Short mmCIF file of C-alpha atoms in Angstrom, two decimals:
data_model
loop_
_atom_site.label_atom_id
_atom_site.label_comp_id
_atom_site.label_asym_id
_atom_site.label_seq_id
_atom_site.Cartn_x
_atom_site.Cartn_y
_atom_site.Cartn_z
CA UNK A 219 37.15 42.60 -11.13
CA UNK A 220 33.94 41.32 -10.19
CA UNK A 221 35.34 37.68 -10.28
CA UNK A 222 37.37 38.18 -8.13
CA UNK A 223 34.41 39.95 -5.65
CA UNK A 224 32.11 36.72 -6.30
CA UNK A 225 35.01 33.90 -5.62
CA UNK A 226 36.29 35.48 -2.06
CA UNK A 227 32.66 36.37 -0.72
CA UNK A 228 31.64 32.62 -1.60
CA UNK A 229 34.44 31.56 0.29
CA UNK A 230 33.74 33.81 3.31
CA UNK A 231 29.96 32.00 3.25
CA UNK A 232 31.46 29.03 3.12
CA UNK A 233 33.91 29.41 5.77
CA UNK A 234 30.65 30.43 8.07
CA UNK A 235 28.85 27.31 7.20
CA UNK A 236 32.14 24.96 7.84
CA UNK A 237 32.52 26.41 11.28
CA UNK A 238 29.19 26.25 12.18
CA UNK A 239 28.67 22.34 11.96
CA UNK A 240 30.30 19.63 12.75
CA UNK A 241 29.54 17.69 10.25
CA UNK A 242 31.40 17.34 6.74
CA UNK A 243 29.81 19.17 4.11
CA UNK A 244 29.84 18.75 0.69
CA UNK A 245 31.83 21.37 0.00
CA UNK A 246 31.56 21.91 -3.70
CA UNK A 247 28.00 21.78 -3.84
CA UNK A 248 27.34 24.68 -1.37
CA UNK A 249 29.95 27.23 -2.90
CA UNK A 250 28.26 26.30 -6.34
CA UNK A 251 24.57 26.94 -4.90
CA UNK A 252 26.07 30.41 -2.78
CA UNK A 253 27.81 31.38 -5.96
CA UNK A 254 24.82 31.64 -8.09
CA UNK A 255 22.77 32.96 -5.14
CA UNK A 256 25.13 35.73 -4.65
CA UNK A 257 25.58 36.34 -8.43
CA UNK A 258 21.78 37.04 -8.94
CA UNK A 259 21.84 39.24 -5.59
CA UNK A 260 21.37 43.17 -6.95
CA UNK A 261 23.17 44.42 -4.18
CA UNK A 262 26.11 42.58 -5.44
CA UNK A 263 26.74 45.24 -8.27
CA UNK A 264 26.64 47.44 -5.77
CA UNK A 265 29.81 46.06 -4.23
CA UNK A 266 31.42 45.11 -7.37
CA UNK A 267 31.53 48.62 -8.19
CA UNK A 268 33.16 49.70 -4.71
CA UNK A 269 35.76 47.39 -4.85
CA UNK A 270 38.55 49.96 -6.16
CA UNK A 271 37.65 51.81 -3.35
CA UNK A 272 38.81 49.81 -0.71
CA UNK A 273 41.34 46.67 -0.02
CA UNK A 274 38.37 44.25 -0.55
CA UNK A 275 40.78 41.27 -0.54
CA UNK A 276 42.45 42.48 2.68
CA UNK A 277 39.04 43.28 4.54
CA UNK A 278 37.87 39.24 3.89
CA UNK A 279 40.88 37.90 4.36
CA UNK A 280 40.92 39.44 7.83
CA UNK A 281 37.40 38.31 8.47
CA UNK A 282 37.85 35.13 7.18
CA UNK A 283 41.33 34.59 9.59
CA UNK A 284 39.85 36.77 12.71
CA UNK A 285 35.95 36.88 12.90
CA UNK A 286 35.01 33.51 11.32
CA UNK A 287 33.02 32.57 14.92
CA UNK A 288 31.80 36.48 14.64
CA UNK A 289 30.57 35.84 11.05
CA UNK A 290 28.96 32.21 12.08
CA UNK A 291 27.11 33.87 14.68
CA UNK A 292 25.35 36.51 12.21
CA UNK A 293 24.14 33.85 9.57
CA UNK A 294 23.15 31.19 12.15
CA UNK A 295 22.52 32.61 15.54
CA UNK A 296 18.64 32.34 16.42
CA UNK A 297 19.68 35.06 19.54
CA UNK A 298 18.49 38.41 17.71
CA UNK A 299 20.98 40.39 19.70
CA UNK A 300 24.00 38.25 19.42
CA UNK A 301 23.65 38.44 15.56
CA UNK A 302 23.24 42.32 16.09
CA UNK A 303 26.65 42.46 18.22
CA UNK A 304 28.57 39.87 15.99
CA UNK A 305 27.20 42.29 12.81
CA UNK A 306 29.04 45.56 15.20
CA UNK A 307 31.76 43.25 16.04
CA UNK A 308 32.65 42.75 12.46
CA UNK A 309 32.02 45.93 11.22
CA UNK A 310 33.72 47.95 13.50
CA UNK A 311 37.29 45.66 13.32
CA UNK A 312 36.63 45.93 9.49
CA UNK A 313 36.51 49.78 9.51
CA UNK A 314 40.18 49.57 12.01
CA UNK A 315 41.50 46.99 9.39
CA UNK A 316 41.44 49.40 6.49
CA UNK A 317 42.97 52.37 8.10
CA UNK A 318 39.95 54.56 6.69
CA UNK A 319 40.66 57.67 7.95
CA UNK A 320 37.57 59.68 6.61
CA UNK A 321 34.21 59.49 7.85
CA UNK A 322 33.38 59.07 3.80
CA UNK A 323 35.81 56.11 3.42
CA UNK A 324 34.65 54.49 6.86
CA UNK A 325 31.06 54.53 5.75
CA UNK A 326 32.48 53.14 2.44
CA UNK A 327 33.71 50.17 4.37
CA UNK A 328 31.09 49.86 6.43
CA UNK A 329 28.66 49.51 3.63
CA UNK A 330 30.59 47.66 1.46
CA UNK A 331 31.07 44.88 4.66
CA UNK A 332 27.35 45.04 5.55
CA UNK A 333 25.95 44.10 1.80
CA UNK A 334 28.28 40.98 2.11
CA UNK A 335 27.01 39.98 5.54
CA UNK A 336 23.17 40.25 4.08
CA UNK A 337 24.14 38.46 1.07
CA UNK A 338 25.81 35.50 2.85
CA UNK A 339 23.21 35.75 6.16
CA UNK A 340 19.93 35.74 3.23
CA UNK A 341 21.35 32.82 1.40
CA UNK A 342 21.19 30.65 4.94
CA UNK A 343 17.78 32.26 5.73
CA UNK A 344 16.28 31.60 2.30
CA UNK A 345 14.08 27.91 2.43
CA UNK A 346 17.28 25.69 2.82
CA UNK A 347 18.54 24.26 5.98
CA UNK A 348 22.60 23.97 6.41
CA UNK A 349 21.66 19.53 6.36
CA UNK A 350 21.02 19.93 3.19
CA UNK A 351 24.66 19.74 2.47
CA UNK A 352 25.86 17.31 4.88
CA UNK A 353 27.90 14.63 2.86
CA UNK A 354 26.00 12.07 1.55
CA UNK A 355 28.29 9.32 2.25
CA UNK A 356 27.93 10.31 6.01
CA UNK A 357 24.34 9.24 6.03
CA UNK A 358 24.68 6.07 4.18
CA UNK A 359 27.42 5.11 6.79
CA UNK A 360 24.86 5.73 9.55
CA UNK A 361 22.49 3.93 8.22
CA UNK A 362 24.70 0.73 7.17
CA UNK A 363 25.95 1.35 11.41
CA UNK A 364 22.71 1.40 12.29
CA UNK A 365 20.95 -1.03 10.06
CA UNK A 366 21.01 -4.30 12.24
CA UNK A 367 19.68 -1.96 15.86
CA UNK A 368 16.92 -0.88 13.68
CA UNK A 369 15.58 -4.55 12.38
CA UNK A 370 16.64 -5.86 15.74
CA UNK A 371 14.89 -2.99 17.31
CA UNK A 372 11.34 -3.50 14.94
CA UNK A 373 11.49 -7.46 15.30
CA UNK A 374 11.55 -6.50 19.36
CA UNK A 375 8.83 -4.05 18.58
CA UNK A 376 6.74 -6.41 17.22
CA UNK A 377 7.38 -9.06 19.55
CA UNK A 378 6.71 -7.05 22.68
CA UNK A 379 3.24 -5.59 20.78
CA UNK A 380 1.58 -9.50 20.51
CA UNK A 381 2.84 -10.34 23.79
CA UNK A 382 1.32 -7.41 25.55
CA UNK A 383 -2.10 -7.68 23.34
CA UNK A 384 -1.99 -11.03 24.16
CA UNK A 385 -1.75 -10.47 28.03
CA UNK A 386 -4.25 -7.89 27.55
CA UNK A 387 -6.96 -10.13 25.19
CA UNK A 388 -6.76 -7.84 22.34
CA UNK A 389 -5.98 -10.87 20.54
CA UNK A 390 -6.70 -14.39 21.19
CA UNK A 391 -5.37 -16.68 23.66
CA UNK A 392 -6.72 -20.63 24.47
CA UNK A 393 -8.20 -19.48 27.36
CA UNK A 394 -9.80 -16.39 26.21
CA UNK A 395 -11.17 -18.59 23.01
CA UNK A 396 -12.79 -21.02 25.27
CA UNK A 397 -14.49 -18.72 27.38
CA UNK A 398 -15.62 -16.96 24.10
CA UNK A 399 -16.93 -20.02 22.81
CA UNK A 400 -18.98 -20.70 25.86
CA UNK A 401 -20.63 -17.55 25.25
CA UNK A 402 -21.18 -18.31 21.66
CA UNK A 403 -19.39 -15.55 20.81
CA UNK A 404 -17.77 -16.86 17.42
CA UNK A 405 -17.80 -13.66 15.77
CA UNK A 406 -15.26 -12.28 18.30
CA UNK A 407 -13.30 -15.13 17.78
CA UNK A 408 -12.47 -14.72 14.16
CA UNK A 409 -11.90 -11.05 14.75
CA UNK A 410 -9.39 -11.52 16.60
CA UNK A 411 -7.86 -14.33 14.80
CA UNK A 412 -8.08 -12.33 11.81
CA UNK A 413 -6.21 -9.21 14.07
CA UNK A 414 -3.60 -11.81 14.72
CA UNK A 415 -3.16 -12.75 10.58
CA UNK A 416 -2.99 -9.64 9.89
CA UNK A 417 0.09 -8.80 12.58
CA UNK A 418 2.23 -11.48 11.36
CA UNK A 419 1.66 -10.59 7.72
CA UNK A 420 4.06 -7.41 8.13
CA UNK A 421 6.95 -10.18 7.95
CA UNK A 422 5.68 -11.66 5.00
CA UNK A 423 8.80 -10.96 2.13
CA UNK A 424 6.17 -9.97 -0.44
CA UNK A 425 3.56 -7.34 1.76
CA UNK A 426 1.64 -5.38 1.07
CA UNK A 427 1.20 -7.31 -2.05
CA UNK A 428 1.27 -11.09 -0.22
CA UNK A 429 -0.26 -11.66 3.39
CA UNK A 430 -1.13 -15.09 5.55
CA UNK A 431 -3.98 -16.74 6.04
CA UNK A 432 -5.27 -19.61 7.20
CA UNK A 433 -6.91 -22.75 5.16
CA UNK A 434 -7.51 -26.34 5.54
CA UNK A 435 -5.25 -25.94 9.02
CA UNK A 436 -2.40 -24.76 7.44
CA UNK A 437 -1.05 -21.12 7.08
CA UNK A 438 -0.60 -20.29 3.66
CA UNK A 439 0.52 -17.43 1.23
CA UNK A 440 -2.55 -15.44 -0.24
CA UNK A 441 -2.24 -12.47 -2.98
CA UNK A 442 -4.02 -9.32 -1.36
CA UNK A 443 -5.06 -8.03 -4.70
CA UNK A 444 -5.54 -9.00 -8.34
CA UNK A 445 -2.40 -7.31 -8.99
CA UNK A 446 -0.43 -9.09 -6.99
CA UNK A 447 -1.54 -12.31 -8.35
CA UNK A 448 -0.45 -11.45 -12.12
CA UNK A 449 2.73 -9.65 -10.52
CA UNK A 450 3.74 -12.76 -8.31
CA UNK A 451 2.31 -15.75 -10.17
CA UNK A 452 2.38 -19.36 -8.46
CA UNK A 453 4.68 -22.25 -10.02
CA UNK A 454 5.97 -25.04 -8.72
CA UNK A 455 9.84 -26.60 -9.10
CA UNK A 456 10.37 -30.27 -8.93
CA UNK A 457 12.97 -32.61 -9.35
CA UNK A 458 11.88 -36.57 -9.54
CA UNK A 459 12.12 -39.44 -11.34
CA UNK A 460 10.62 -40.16 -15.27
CA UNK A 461 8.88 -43.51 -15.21
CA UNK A 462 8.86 -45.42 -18.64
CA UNK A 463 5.52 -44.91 -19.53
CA UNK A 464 6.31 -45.06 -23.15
CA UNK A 465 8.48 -42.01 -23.11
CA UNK A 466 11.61 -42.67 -24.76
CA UNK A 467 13.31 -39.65 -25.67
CA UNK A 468 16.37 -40.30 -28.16
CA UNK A 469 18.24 -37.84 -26.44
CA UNK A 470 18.89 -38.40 -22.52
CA UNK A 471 18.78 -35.11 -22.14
CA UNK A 472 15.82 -34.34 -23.61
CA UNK A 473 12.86 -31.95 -21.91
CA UNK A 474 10.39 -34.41 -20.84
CA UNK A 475 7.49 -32.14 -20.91
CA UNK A 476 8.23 -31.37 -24.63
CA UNK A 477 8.39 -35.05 -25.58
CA UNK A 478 5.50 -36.10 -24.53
CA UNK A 479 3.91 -32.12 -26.00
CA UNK A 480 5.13 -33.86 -29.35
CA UNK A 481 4.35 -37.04 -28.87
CA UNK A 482 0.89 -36.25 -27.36
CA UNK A 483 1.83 -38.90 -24.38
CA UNK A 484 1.12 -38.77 -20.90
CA UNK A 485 3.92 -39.54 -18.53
CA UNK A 486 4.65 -40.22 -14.68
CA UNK A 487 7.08 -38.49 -12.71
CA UNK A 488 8.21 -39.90 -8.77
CA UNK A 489 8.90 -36.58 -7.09
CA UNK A 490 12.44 -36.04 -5.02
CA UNK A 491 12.11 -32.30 -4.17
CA UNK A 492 9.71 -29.59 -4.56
CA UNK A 493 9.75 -25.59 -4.28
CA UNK A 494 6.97 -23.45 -4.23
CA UNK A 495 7.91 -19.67 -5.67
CA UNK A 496 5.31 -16.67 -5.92
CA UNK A 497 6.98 -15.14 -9.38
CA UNK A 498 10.87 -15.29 -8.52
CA UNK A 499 10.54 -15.39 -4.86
CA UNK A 500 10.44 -18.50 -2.82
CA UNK A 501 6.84 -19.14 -0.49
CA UNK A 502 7.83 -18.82 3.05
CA UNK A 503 5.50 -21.36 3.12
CA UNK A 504 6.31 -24.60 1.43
CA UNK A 505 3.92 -27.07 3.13
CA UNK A 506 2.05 -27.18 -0.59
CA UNK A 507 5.20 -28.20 -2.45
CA UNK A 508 6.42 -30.53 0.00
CA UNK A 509 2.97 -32.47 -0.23
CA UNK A 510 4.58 -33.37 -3.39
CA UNK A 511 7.50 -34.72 -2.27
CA UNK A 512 7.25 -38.95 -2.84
CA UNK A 513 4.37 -38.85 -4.66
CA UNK A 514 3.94 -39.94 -8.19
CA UNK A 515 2.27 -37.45 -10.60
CA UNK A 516 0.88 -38.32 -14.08
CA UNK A 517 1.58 -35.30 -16.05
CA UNK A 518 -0.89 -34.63 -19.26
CA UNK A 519 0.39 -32.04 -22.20
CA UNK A 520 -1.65 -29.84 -23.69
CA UNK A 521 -3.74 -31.24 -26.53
CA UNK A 522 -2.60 -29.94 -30.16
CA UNK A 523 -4.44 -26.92 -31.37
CA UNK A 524 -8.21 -27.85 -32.79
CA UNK A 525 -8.33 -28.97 -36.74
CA UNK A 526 -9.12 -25.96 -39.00
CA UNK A 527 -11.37 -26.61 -42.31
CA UNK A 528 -9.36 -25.69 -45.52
CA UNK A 529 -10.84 -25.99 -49.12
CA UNK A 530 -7.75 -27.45 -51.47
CA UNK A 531 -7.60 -26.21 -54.76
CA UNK A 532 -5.08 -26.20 -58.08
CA UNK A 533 -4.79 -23.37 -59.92
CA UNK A 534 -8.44 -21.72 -60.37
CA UNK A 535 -10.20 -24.90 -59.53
CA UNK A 536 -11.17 -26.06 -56.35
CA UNK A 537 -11.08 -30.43 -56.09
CA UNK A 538 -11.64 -30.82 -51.93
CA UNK A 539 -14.02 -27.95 -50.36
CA UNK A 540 -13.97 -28.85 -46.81
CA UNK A 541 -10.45 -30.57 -45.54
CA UNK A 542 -9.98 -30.84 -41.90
CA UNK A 543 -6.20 -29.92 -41.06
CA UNK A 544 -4.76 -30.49 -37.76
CA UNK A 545 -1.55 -31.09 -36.28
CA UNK A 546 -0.61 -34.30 -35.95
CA UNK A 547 2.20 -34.55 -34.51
CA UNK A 548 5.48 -32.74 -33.86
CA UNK A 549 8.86 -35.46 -35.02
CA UNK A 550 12.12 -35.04 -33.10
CA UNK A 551 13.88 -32.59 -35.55
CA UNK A 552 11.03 -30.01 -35.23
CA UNK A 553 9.25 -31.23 -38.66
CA UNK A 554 5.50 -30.50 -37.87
CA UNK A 555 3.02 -33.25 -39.32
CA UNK A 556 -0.15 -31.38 -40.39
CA UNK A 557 -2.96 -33.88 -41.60
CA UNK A 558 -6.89 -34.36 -41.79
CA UNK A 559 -6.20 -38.05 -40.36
CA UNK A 560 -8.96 -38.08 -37.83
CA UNK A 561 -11.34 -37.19 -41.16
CA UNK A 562 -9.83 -39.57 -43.13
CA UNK A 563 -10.17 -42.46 -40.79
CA UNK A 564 -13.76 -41.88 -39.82
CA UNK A 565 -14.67 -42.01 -42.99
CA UNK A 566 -16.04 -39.09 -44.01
CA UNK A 567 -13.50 -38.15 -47.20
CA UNK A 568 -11.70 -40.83 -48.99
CA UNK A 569 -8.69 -39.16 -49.45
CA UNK A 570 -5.77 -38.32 -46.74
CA UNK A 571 -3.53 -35.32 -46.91
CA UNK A 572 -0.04 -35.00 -45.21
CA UNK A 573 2.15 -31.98 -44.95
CA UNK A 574 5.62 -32.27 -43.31
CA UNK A 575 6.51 -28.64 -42.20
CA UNK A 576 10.55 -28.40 -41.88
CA UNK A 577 11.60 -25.98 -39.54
CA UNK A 578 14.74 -25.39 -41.38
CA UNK A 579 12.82 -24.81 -44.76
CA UNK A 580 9.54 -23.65 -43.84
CA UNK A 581 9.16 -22.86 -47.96
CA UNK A 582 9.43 -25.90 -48.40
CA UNK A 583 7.04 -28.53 -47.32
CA UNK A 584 6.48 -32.36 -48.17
CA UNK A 585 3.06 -33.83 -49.35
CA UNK A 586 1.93 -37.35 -48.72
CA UNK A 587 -1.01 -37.78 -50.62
CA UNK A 588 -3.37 -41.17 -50.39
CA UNK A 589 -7.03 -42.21 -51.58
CA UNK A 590 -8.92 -45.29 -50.48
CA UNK A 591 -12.65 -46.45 -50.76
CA UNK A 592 -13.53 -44.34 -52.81
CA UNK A 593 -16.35 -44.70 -55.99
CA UNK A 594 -15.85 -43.80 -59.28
CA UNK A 595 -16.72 -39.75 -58.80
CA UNK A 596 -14.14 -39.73 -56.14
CA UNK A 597 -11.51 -41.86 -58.23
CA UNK A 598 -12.08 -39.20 -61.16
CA UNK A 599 -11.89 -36.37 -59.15
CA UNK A 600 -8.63 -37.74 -57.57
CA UNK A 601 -7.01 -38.28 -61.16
CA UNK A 602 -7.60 -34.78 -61.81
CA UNK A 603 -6.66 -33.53 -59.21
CA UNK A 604 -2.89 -35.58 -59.45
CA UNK A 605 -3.04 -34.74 -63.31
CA UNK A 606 -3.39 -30.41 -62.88
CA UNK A 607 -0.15 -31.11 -59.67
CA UNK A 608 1.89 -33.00 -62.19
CA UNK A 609 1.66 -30.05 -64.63
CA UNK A 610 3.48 -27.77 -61.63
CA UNK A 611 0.71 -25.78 -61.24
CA UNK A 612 0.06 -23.84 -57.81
CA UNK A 613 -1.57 -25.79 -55.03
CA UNK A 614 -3.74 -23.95 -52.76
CA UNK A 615 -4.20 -24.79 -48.89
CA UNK A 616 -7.03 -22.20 -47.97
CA UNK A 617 -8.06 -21.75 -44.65
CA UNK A 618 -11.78 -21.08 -44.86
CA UNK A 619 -12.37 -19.61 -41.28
CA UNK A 620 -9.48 -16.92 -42.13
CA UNK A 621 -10.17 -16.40 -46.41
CA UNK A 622 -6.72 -16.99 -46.60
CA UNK A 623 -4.17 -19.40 -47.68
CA UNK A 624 -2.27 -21.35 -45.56
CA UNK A 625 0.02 -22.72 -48.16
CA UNK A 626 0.81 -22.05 -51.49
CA UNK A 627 2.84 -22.99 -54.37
CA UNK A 628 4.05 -25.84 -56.75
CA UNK A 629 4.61 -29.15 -54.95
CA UNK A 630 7.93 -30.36 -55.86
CA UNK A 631 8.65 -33.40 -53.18
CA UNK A 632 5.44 -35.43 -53.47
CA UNK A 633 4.12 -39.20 -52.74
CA UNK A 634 1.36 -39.91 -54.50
CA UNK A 635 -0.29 -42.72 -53.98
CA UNK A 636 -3.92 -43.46 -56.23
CA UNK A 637 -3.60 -46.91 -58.05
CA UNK A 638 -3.98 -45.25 -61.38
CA UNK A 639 -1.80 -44.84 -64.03
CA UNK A 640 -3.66 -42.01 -66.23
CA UNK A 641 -7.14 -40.17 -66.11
CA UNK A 642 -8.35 -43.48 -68.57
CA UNK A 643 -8.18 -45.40 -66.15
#
């Protein structure tokens, strides 16, 4: 029963709404909303229990056909006594509708069409407006329609604010400058420079964060904030030219920049084009890249990471306390070369150690292992050392700064190289 009571009063408050605007309304949304408005109304048990009592489908149907404009005009009307007459209007043609022929059964109807006026007339009065349901789709179609007048509109805007500040010396003109200057009023000047920098910075594609200023002659892109540094960092794009400056990459194709990283070789570049980008966005500015453009640039990679001291130990005994291991260099395959070279060559150990790293077995390293110059201690020391690897005991790499090790296990692809035959020797 009472389903029936909730699903024809919803569609009585919707048929108010719908011929109150002219605008489409999303339809489903507001019978949903008045549906659970109307279920959690009290008075509507009090209507769900009269509805034997009277044609309730008959009496909105009628209203719904008839008095639609009558039952607009009670939940919308802001004209006090035209909602009062619409509220009579209804009632009264409700009351002849029915055929109630007792003054028991007219107050019936009466009170039954009343509580579904209130209901419908408190759900529009409640904090909601009726453009709350206007289709969505409508608006985005104004705004695509009316996109263009607006940016038009704010670029005019803009345009007719610096020429009118201009005329009026709110911001700075030759003329106005000069006469300024004569004064020695300099501080005046750069105020209203500064006024000006600040106007045209509303069209910058990165404001608030990005804004223009003015260095070295030039306008230029400036962060505002920290932030928007980090957020937006600078980098450059070129194209250009590799001069043969010793780089010879095997592959034609090969990243230029991480050649020479590997190689540790400077290289030249003739530049052809140039972008400047803040993050992913390009500069409006580009005067800084195109400075670029023709010129030749000598590009330096980043130096190797600093040697780290090891001790170098088999099994329990330690033979070399203080090794100085360093990257040497990186081969084309991705093999890194880890030695103490610069040590060895200066002179301060007598004995060289190189590791070849293989990307592809990173378990599995190579040792080149060499002594020269060295005096009898050393010699010894050396032959013991080669004697306790040959029995496939573990090496240990130990990287003294960290108290760990850095590698670790038997060596089982080794060139050693001591000019001894046996520890008699």
């Amino acid at each position: 029963m009472g389903s029936a009571v909730l699903e024809h009063l919803t569609e009585l408050g919707l048929r108010a709404a719908i011929s109150h605007t002219e605008k489409k309304i999303d339809e489903a949304r507001l019978k949903k909303e008045l549906r659970k408005y109307i279920e959690g109304q009290k008075k509507y048990n009090e209507i769900c229990s009269m509805e034997e009592e009277c044609d309730f489908q008959g009496l909105i149907e009628y209203i719904s056909s008839e008095m639609i404009d009558d039952v607009s005009n009670r939940c919308f009307s802001s004209d006090s006594k035209k909602r009062g007459s619409a509220r009579a209007s209804i009632v009264t043609a409700a009351v002849y509708h029915s055929k109630a022929d007792t003054a028991e059964s007219q107050k019936r109807v009466e009170k039954f069409v009343s509580i579904c006026l209130e209901i419908i007339r408190n759900f529009y009065r409640k904090d909601i407006s009726l453009k709350d349901y206007v289709i969505a789709t409508d608006i985005i179609d104004a705004v695509n329609e009316n996109t263009e007048t607006i940016v038009a509109g704010a670029v005019d805007a803009i345009t007719q604010y610096l020429g009118e500040s201009n005329c009026n010396g709110s911001l700075l003109s030759l003329d106005k400058a000069v006469q300024l200057a004569k004064k020695g009023e300099y501080k005046e000047i750069e105020e209203k420079f500064q006024t000006f920098l600040k106007g045209i910075s509303v069209t910058h594609p990165l404001y608030p964060d990005f804004e223009y200023t003015f260095e070295n002659s030039r306008l230029k892109s400036a962060p505002r904030t920290q932030d928007a540094r980090n957020k937006y960092p600078v980098r450059f794009n070129v194209k250009g030219t590799l001069k043969n400056d010793g780089i010879c990459p095997n592959d034609a194709f090969a990243n230029p920049l991480d050649y020479a990283y590997r190689k540790q070789q400077r290289f030249t570049i003739r530049i052809s084009e140039a972008t400047k980008w803040l993050g992913d966005i390009l500069d409006p500015i580009q005067d800084e890249a195109q400075d670029f453009v023709g010129k030749e640039v000598q590009v330096i990679p980043p130096k190797f990471p600093p040697a780290f001291p090891c001790s170098i130990g088999v099994g329990e005994k330690v033979f070399y306390n203080y090794i100085l291991l360093r990257t040497q260099k990186i081969l084309d395959d991705g093999t890194y070369v880890i030695g103490n070279e610069e040590q060895f060559h200066e002179g301060n150990i007598h004995v060289n150690f190189v590791i070849y790293i293989h990307p592809d077995e990173l378990q599995k390293p190579d040792f080149n292992i060499k002594i020269r110059n060295a005096n009898n201690k050393e010699l010894l020391n050396y032959a013991k050392f080669i004697n306790e690897i040959n029995q496939k005991k573990n090496i240990h790499i130990f990287v003294l700064d960290l108290q760990k090790d850095f590698l670790a296990g038997t060596i089982d692809n080794v060139n050693l190289k001591r000019g001894l035959t046996d520890i008699e020797e």
